[in-house]
Tab-separated table of N, CA and C in Angstrom:
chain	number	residue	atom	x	y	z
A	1	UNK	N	-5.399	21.069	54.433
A	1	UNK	CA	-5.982	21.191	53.132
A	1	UNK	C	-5.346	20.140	52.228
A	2	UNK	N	-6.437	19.632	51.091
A	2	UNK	CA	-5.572	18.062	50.261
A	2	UNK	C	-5.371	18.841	49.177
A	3	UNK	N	-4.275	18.283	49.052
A	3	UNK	CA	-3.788	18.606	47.573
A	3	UNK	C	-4.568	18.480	46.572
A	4	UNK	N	-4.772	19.209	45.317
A	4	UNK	CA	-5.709	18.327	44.236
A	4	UNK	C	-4.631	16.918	43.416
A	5	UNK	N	-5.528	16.293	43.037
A	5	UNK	CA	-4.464	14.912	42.556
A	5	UNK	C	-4.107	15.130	41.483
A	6	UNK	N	-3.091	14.332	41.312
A	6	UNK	CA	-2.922	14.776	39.512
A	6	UNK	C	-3.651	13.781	38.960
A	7	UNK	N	-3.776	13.492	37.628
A	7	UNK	CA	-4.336	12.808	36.801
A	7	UNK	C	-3.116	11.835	36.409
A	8	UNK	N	-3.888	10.448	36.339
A	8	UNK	CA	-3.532	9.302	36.722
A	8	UNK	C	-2.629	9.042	35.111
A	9	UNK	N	-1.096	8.582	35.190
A	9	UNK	CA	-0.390	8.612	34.584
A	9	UNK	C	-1.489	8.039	33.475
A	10	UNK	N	-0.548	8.427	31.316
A	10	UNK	CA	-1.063	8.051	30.267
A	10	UNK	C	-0.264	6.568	29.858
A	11	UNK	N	-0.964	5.656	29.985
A	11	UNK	CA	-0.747	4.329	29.163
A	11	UNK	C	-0.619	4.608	27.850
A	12	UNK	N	0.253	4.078	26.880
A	12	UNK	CA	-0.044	3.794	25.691
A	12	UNK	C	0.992	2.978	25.283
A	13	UNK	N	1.520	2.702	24.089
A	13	UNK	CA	1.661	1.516	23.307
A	13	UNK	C	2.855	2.487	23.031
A	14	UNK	N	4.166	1.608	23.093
A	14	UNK	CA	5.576	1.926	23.201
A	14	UNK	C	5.968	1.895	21.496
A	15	UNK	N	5.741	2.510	20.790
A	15	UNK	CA	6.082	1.983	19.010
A	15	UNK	C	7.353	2.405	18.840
A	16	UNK	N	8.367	2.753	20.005
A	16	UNK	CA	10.030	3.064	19.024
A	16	UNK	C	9.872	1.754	18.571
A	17	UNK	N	9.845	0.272	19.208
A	17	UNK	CA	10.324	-0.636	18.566
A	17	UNK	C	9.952	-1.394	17.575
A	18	UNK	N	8.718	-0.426	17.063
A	18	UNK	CA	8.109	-0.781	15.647
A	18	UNK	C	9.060	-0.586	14.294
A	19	UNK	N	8.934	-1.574	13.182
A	19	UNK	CA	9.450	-1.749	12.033
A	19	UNK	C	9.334	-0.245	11.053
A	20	UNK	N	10.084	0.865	11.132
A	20	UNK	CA	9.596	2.543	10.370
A	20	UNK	C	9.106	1.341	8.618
A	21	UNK	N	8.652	2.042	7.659
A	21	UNK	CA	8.693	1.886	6.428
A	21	UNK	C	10.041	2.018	5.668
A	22	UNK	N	10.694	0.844	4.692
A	22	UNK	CA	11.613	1.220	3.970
A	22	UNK	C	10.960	1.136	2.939
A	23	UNK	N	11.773	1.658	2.057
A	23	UNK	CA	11.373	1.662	0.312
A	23	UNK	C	12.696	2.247	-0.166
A	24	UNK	N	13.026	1.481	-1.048
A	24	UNK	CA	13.628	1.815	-2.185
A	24	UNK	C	13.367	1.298	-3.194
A	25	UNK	N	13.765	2.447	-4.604
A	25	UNK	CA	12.959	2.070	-5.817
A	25	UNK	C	14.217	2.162	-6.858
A	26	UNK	N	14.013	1.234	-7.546
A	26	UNK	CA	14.894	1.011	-8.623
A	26	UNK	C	14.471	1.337	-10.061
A	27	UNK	N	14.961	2.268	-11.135
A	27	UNK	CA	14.482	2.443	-12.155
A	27	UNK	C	15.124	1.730	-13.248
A	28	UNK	N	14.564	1.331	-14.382
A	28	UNK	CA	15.482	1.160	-15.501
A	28	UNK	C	14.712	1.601	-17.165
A	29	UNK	N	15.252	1.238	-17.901
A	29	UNK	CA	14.218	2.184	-19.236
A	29	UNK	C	12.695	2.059	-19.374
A	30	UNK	N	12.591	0.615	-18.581
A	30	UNK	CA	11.085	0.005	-19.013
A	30	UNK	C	10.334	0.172	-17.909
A	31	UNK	N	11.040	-0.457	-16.588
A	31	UNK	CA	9.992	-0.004	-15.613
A	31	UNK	C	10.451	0.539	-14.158
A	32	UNK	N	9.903	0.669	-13.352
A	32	UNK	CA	10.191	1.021	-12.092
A	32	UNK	C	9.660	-0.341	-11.237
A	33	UNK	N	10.817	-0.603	-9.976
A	33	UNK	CA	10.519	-1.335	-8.911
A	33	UNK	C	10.753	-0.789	-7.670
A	34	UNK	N	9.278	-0.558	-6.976
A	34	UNK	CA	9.544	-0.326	-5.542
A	34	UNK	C	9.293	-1.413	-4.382
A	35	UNK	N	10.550	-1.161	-3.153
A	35	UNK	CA	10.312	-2.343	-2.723
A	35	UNK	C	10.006	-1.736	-1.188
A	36	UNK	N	9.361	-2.465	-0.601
A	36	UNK	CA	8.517	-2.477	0.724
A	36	UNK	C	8.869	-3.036	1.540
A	37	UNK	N	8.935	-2.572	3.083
A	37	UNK	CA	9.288	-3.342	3.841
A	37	UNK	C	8.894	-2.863	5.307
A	38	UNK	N	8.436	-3.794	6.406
A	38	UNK	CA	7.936	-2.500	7.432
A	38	UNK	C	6.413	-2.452	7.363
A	39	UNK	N	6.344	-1.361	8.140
A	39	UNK	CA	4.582	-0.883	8.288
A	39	UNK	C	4.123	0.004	7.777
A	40	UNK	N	2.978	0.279	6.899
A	40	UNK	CA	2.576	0.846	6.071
A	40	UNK	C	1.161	1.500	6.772
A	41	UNK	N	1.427	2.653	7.737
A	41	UNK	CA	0.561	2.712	8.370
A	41	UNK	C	-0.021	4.664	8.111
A	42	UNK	N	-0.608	5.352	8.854
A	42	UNK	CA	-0.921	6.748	8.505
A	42	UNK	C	0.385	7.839	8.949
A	43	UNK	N	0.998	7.482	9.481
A	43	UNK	CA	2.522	7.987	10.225
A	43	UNK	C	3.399	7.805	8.965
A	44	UNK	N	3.047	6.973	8.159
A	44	UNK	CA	3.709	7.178	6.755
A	44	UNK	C	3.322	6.976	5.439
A	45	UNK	N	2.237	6.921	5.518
A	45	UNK	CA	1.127	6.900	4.118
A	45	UNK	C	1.542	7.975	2.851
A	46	UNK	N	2.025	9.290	3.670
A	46	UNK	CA	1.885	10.127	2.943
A	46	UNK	C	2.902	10.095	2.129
A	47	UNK	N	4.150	9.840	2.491
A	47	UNK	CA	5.590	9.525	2.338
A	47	UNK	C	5.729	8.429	1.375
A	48	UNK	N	5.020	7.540	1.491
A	48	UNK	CA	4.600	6.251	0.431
A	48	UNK	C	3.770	6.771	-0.522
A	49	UNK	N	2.990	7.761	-0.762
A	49	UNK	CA	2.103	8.062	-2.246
A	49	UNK	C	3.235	9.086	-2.644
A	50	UNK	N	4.398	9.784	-2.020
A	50	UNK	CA	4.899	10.835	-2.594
A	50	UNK	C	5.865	9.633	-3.074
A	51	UNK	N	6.674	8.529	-2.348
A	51	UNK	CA	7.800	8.206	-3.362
A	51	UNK	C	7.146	7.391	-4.576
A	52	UNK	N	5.582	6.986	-4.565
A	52	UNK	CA	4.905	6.647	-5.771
A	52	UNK	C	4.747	7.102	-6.804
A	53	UNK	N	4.596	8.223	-6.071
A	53	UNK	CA	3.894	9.504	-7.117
A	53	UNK	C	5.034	9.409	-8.232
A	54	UNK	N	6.444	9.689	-7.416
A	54	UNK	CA	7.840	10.412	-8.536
A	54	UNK	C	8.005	9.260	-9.114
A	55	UNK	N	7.926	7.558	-8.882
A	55	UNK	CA	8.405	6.588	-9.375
A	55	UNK	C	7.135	6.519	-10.792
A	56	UNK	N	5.673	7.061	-10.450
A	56	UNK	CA	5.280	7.401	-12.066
A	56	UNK	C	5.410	8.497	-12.834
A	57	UNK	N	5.893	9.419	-12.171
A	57	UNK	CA	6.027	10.660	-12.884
A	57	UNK	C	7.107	10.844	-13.496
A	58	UNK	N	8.025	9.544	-14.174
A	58	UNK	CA	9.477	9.007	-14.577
A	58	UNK	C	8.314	8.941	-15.703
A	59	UNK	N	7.469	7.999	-15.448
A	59	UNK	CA	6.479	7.910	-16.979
A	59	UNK	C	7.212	6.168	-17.553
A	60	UNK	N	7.180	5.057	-16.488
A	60	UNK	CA	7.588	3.889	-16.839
A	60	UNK	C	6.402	3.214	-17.654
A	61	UNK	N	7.028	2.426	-18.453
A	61	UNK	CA	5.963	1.819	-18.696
A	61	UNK	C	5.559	0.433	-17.974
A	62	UNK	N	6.176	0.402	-17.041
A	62	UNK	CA	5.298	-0.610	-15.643
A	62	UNK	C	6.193	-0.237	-14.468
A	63	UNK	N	5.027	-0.656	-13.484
A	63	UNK	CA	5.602	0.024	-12.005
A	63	UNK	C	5.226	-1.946	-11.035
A	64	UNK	N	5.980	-1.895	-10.598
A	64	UNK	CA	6.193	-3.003	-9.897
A	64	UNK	C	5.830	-2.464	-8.056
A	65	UNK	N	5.097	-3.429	-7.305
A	65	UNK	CA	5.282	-2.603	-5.617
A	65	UNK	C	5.814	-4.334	-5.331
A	66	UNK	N	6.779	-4.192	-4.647
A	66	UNK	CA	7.124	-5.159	-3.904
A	66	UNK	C	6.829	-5.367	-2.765
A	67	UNK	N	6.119	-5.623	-2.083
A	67	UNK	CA	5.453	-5.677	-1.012
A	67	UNK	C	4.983	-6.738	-0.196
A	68	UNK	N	6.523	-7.908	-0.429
A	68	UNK	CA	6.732	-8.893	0.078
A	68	UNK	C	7.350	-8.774	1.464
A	69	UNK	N	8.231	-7.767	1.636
A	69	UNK	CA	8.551	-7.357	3.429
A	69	UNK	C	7.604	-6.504	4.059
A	70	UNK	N	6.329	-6.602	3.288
A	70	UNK	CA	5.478	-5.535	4.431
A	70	UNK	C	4.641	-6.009	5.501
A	71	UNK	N	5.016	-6.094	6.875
A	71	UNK	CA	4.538	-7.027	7.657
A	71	UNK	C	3.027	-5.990	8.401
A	72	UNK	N	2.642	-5.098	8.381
A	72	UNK	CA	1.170	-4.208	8.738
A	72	UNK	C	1.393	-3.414	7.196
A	73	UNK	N	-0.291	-3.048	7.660
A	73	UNK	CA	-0.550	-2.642	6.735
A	73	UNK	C	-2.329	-1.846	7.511
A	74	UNK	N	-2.350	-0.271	7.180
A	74	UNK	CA	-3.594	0.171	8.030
A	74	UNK	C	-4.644	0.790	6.741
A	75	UNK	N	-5.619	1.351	7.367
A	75	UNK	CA	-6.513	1.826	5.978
A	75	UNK	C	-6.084	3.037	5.185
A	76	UNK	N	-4.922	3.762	6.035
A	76	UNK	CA	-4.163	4.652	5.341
A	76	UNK	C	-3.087	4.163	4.106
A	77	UNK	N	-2.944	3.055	4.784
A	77	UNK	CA	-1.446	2.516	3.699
A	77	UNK	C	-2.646	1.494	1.966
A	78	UNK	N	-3.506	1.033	2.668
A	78	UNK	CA	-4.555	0.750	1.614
A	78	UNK	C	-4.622	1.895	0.765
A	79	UNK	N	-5.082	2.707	1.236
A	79	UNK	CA	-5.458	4.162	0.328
A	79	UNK	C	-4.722	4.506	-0.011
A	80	UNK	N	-3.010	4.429	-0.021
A	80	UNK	CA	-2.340	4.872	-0.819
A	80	UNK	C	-2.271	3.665	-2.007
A	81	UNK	N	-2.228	2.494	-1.215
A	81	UNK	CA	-1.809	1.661	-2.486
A	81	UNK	C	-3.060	1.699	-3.638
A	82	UNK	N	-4.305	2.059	-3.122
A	82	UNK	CA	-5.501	2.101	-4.237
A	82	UNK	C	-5.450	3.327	-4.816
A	83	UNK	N	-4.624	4.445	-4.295
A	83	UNK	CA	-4.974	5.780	-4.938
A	83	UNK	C	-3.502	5.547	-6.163
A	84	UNK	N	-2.514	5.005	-5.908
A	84	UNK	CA	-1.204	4.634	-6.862
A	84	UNK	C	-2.215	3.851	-7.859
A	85	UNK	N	-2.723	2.473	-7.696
A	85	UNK	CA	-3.332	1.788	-8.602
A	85	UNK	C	-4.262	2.721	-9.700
A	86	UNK	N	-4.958	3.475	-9.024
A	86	UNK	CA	-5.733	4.399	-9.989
A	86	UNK	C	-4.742	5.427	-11.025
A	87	UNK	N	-4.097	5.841	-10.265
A	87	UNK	CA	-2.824	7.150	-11.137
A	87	UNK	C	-2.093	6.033	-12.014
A	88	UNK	N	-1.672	5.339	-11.568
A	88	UNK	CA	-1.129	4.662	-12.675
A	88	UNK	C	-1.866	3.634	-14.009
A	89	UNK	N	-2.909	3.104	-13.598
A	89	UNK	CA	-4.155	2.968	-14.675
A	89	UNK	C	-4.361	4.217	-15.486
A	90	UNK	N	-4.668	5.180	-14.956
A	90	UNK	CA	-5.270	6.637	-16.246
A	90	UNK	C	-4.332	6.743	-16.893
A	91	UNK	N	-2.461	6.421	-16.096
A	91	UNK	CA	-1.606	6.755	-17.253
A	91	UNK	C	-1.176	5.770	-17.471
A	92	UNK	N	-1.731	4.665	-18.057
A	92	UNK	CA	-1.426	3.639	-18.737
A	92	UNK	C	-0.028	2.745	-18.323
A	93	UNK	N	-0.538	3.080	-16.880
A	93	UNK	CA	1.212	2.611	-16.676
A	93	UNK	C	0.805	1.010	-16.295
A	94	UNK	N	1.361	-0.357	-16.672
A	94	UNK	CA	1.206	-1.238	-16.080
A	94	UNK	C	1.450	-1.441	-14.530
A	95	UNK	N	0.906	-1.511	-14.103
A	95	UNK	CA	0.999	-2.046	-12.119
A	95	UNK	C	0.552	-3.600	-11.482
A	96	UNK	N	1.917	-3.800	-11.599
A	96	UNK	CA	1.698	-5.389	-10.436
A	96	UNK	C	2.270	-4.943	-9.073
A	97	UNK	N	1.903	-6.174	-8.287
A	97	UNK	CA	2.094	-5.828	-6.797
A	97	UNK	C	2.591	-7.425	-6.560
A	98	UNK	N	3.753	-7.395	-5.897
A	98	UNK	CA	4.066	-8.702	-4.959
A	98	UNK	C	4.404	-8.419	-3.389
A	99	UNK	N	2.391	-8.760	-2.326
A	99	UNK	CA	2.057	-8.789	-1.524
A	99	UNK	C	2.572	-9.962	-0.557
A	100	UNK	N	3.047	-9.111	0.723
A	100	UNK	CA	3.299	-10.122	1.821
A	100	UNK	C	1.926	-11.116	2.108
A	101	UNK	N	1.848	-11.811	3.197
A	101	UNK	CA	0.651	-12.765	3.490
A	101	UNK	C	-0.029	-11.919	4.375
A	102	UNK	N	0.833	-10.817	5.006
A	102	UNK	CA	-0.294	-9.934	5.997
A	102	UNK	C	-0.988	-8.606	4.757
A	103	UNK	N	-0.468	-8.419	3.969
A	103	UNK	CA	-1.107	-7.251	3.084
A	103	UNK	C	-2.358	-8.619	1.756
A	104	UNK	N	-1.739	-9.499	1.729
A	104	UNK	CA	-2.711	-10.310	0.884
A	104	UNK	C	-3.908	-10.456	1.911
A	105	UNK	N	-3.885	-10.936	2.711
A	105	UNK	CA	-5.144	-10.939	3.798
A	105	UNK	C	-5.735	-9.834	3.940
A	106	UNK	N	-5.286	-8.610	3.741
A	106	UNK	CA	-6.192	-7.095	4.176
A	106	UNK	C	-6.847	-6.833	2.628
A	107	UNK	N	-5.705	-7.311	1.505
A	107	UNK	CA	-7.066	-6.999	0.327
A	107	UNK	C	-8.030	-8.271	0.317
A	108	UNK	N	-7.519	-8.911	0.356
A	108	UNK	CA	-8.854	-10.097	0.498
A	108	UNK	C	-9.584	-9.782	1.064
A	109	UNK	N	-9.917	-9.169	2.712
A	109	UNK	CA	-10.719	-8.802	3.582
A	109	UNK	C	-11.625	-7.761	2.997
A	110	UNK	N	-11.026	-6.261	2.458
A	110	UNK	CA	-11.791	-5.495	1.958
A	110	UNK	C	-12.220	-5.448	0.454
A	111	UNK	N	-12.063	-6.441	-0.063
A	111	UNK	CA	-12.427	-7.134	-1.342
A	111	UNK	C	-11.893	-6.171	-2.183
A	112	UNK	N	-10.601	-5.640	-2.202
A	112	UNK	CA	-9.619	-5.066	-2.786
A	112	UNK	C	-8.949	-5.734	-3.294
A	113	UNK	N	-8.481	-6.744	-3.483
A	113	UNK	CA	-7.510	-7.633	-4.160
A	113	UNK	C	-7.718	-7.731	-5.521
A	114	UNK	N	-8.931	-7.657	-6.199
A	114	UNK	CA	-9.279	-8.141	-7.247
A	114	UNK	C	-8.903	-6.798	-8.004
A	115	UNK	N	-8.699	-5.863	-7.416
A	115	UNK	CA	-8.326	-4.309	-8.201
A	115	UNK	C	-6.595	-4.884	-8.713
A	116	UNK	N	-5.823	-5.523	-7.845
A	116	UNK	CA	-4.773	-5.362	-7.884
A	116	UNK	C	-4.329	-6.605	-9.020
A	117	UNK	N	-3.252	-6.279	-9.970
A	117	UNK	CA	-2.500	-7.833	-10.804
A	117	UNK	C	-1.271	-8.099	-9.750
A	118	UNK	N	-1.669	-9.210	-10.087
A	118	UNK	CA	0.024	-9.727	-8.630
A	118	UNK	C	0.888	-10.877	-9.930
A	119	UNK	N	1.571	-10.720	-9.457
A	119	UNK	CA	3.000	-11.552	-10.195
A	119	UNK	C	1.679	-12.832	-11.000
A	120	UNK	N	1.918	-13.044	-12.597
A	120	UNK	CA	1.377	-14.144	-13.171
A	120	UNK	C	-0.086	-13.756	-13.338
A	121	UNK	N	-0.861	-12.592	-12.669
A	121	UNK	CA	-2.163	-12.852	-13.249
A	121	UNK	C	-2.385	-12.019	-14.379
A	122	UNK	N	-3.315	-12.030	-15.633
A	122	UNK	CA	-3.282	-11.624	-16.537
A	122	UNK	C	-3.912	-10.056	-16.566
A	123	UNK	N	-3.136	-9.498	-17.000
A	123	UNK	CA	-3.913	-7.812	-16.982
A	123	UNK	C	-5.367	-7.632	-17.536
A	124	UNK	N	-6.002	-8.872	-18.317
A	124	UNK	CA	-7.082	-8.477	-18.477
A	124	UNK	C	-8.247	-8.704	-17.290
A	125	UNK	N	-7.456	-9.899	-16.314
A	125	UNK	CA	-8.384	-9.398	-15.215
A	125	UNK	C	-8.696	-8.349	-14.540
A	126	UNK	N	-8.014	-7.333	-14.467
A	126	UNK	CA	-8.368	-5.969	-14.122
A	126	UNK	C	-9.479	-5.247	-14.175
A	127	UNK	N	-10.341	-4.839	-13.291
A	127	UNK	CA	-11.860	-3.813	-13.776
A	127	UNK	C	-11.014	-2.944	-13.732
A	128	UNK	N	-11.812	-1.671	-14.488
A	128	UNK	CA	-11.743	-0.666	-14.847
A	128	UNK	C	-11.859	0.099	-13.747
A	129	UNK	N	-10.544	1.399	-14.054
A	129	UNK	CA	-10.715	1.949	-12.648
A	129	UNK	C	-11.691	2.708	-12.093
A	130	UNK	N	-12.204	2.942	-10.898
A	130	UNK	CA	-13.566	3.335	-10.452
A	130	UNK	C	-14.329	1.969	-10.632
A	131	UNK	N	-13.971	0.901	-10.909
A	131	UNK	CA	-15.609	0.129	-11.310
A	131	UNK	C	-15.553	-0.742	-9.537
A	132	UNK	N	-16.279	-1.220	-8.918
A	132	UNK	CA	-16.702	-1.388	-8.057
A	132	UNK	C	-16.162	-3.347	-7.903
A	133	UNK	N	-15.518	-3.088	-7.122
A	133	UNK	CA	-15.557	-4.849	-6.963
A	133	UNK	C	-16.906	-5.690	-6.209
A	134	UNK	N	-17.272	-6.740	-7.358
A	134	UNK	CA	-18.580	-7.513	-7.392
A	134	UNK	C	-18.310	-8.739	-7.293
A	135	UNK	N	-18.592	-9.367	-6.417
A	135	UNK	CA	-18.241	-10.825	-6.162
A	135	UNK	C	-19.143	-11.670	-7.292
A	136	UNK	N	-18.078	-12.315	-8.378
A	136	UNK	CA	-19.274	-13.036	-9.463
A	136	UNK	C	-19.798	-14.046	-8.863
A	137	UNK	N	-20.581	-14.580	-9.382
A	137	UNK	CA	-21.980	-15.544	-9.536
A	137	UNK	C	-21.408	-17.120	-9.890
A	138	UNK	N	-21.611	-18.025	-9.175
A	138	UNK	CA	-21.637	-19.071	-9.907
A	138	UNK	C	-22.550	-20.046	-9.611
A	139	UNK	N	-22.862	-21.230	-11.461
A	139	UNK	CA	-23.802	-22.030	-10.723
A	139	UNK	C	-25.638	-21.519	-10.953
C-alpha cells in the first residue's frame, strides 16, 4: 500500500533580512519632526498612522515626515501617509514631507504627489483636502 504524499514543501520570500520601519520623532514648541527609515509596508502601516496620529495630537503647528531613509514603500504605507496629510490639513496643522527617490516615484506614479508640500514648495500649491488630483492643461 503507497503512502499518501505530503504536499510539496511552501516557497516563499525570506523577509527577516528586510529593513523593519524606524521612526523617531522629535518635538519642539513649533513643530514636530518625524523621521523615516526602512519599509513602509502593511506589517507596519498601522504603527506609522498611530506614531502620526500622537505627533498631531501634541497640536504642532507644523509636522515635518522625513522620509528621506525610506527605501519601499506599499499601498498601505501610501494610505497612511494620505490619511496623516488629510488629519493634519482639517487641523490646520502645516505638513511637509522630505521623500526618498523610491517614495517620490510611488507619488508620482499614483498622481499623489501633488497632495503633498515637500521642502521649498509653496503651501498654496496645495488642493484642498478631498479635492481630486487633475493633471492641468497646457497650451
Amino acid at each position: 500500500m503507497s503512502r499518501p504524499h505530503s504536499p510539496p514543501p511552501r516557497v516563499g520570500i525570506d523577509v527577516t533580512g528586510l529593513p523593519p520601519l524606524e521612526m523617531r520623532t522629535e518635538h519642539d514648541p513649533e513643530r514636530a519632526v518625524v523621521h523615516l527609515a526602512g519599509e513602509i509596508d502593511q506589517d507596519n502601516a498601522a504603527h506609522l498612522r498611530s506614531a502620526l496620529d500622537r505627533a498631531l495630537n501634541r497640536r504642532p503647528s507644523g509636522l515635518h515626515l522625513d522620509a528621506a531613509g525610506v527605501s519601499f514603500c506599499d499601498s498601505a504605507g501610501l494610505h497612511a501617509l494620505l490619511r496623516v496629510r488629510d488629519h493634519a490639513q482639517h487641523a490646520g496643522v502645516a505638513l511637509t514631507l522630505t521623500p526618498s527617490r523610491q517614495l517620490k516615484r510611488l507619488l508620482q506614479i499614483t498622481g499623489t504627489a501633488v497632495l503633498f508640500r515637500t521642502d521649498g514648495a509653496p503651501a498654496d500649491t496645495l488642493p484642498p483636502a478631498g479635492a481630486a488630483a487633475r493633471p492641468r492643461r497646457t497650451g
